[in-house]
Amino acid sequence: MISRKNMGSASPLLLITLVLGVCFATYNLVTMVMHNRSISKLTIYNSDGGIFVDPIIEMPESVRKLKRAKMPFHVALTATDAPYSKWQCRIMYYWYKKQKDLPGSEMGGFTRILHSGNPDNLMNEIPTVIVDPLPAGLDRGYIVLNRPWAFVQWLEKATIEEEYVLMAEPDHIFVTPLPNLAHGGYPAAFPFFYIKPDQNEKLLRKFFPEEMGPVTNIDPIGNSPVIIKKELLEKIAPTWMNVSLKMKDDPETDKTFGWVLEMYAYAVASALHGVQHVLQKDFMLQPPWDLEIGKKYIIHYTYGCDYNMKGELTYGKIGEWRFDKRSFLRGPPPRNLPLPPPGVPESVVRIYKYKY
């Protein structure tokens, strides 16, 4: 013990020790709190109560806080010369022009990548680059297999001023001005509920070997909509093409993935290059399942919308009122389509209004 007699001489050293100890403890506490606060934005909890970091759930905090100058992106979509593709491209391009120069938009130039190999009657209406289709028979009726090959050719032959590219599709409608949602090496993508790498590990290991890490490194995305740095896309696109062809050649994978095969191929190709995407749920909405526009940027009208005259969804049955793009394979929807009945959600009504 320190006696009262000696306390006067010992107290300066004791005080210094105590102050240093308190400062060190405070620093550790603050550091721990800050660490836990930042990691909470990047973690999800498993069924056992443990946590694991998932950097694609949200963008890293350091990236989130960066202030940046305007970063325009080039809008690119692949298309055929079929009437079904043409009318969708015309509507898509029309709404691109409407939104491009509004406040908040970072849209740059626009290209329709026409993979028919020949010019068509939209060349003077829509900026177009012609590329070759896959050799005859290679797509085996799966026309979307031409998409990665079309991007490979376009990236090789086109002069693209913008540093970023938005991969879009003909059945996209821009409903609000779209900013650049990508952040440097983190491309932005929309998460699709039906792309489930963790439930298809056996198949995906044929194309994504174990040494590349867990299949959870594969993002639950397709190639569109995606905003990505051009230089990253130039690396991924050839791999995307090769993986698509390999998947199509594998009967089990082809049967299981079906019409989303090429979407899985892009996700796998990205993971093979170590590229992860920031998942942006507000990137797009898909009627009739998404009811409100809200702060979303793109309507994807890939699903049929069928309703009775009470405005109720008929769930797989042809409704008294319907809009399905596949009803118009030979030409655009007529202008005299009946109005949607009362009660139909905003997202579906907007498709009706925007198709012109």
mmCIF file of N, CA and C in Angstrom, residues 308-309 320-322 335-342 344 348-349 352-353 355-356:
data_model
loop_
_atom_site.group_PDB
_atom_site.id
_atom_site.type_symbol
_atom_site.label_atom_id
_atom_site.label_comp_id
_atom_site.label_asym_id
_atom_site.label_seq_id
_atom_site.Cartn_x
_atom_site.Cartn_y
_atom_site.Cartn_z
ATOM 1 N N ASN A 308 -59.060 -9.112 -63.705
ATOM 2 C CA ASN A 308 -60.494 -9.082 -63.975
ATOM 3 C C ASN A 308 -60.963 -7.635 -63.939
ATOM 4 N N MET A 309 -62.224 -7.416 -64.195
ATOM 5 C CA MET A 309 -62.716 -6.038 -64.292
ATOM 6 C C MET A 309 -62.864 -5.360 -62.935
ATOM 7 N N GLU A 320 -59.709 -10.633 -68.040
ATOM 8 C CA GLU A 320 -60.605 -9.850 -68.904
ATOM 9 C C GLU A 320 -59.860 -8.643 -69.476
ATOM 10 N N TRP A 321 -58.903 -8.140 -68.698
ATOM 11 C CA TRP A 321 -57.990 -7.108 -69.216
ATOM 12 C C TRP A 321 -56.572 -7.647 -69.063
ATOM 13 N N ARG A 322 -55.765 -7.504 -70.102
ATOM 14 C CA ARG A 322 -54.404 -8.014 -70.007
ATOM 15 C C ARG A 322 -53.456 -7.171 -70.848
ATOM 16 N N ARG A 335 -53.031 1.310 -80.656
ATOM 17 C CA ARG A 335 -53.286 2.479 -79.812
ATOM 18 C C ARG A 335 -54.667 2.438 -79.167
ATOM 19 N N ASN A 336 -55.516 1.539 -79.602
ATOM 20 C CA ASN A 336 -56.875 1.516 -79.072
ATOM 21 C C ASN A 336 -57.081 0.420 -78.033
ATOM 22 N N LEU A 337 -55.999 -0.005 -77.365
ATOM 23 C CA LEU A 337 -56.168 -0.965 -76.283
ATOM 24 C C LEU A 337 -57.066 -0.363 -75.205
ATOM 25 N N PRO A 338 -57.952 -1.150 -74.613
ATOM 26 C CA PRO A 338 -58.838 -0.606 -73.573
ATOM 27 C C PRO A 338 -58.043 -0.195 -72.334
ATOM 28 N N LEU A 339 -58.538 0.801 -71.646
ATOM 29 C CA LEU A 339 -57.909 1.271 -70.421
ATOM 30 C C LEU A 339 -57.938 0.184 -69.357
ATOM 31 N N PRO A 340 -56.940 0.145 -68.483
ATOM 32 C CA PRO A 340 -56.978 -0.811 -67.375
ATOM 33 C C PRO A 340 -58.179 -0.520 -66.474
ATOM 34 N N PRO A 341 -58.792 -1.538 -65.900
ATOM 35 C CA PRO A 341 -59.929 -1.297 -65.000
ATOM 36 C C PRO A 341 -59.486 -0.640 -63.701
ATOM 37 N N PRO A 342 -60.403 0.006 -62.991
ATOM 38 C CA PRO A 342 -60.060 0.600 -61.692
ATOM 39 C C PRO A 342 -59.500 -0.464 -60.745
ATOM 40 N N VAL A 344 -56.317 -1.512 -60.771
ATOM 41 C CA VAL A 344 -55.057 -2.032 -61.290
ATOM 42 C C VAL A 344 -53.916 -1.166 -60.738
ATOM 43 N N VAL A 348 -48.623 -1.101 -63.413
ATOM 44 C CA VAL A 348 -49.223 -1.657 -64.634
ATOM 45 C C VAL A 348 -49.849 -0.544 -65.469
ATOM 46 N N VAL A 349 -50.501 0.397 -64.806
ATOM 47 C CA VAL A 349 -51.086 1.533 -65.528
ATOM 48 C C VAL A 349 -49.987 2.307 -66.252
ATOM 49 N N TYR A 352 -49.080 0.807 -69.558
ATOM 50 C CA TYR A 352 -50.102 1.138 -70.549
ATOM 51 C C TYR A 352 -49.863 2.544 -71.098
ATOM 52 N N LYS A 353 -49.606 3.486 -70.213
ATOM 53 C CA LYS A 353 -49.412 4.874 -70.645
ATOM 54 C C LYS A 353 -48.110 5.057 -71.416
ATOM 55 N N LYS A 355 -46.359 2.852 -73.208
ATOM 56 C CA LYS A 355 -46.081 2.044 -74.411
ATOM 57 C C LYS A 355 -46.122 2.879 -75.669
ATOM 58 N N TYR A 356 -46.651 4.091 -75.582
ATOM 59 C CA TYR A 356 -46.667 4.976 -76.737
ATOM 60 C C TYR A 356 -45.569 6.031 -76.638
#
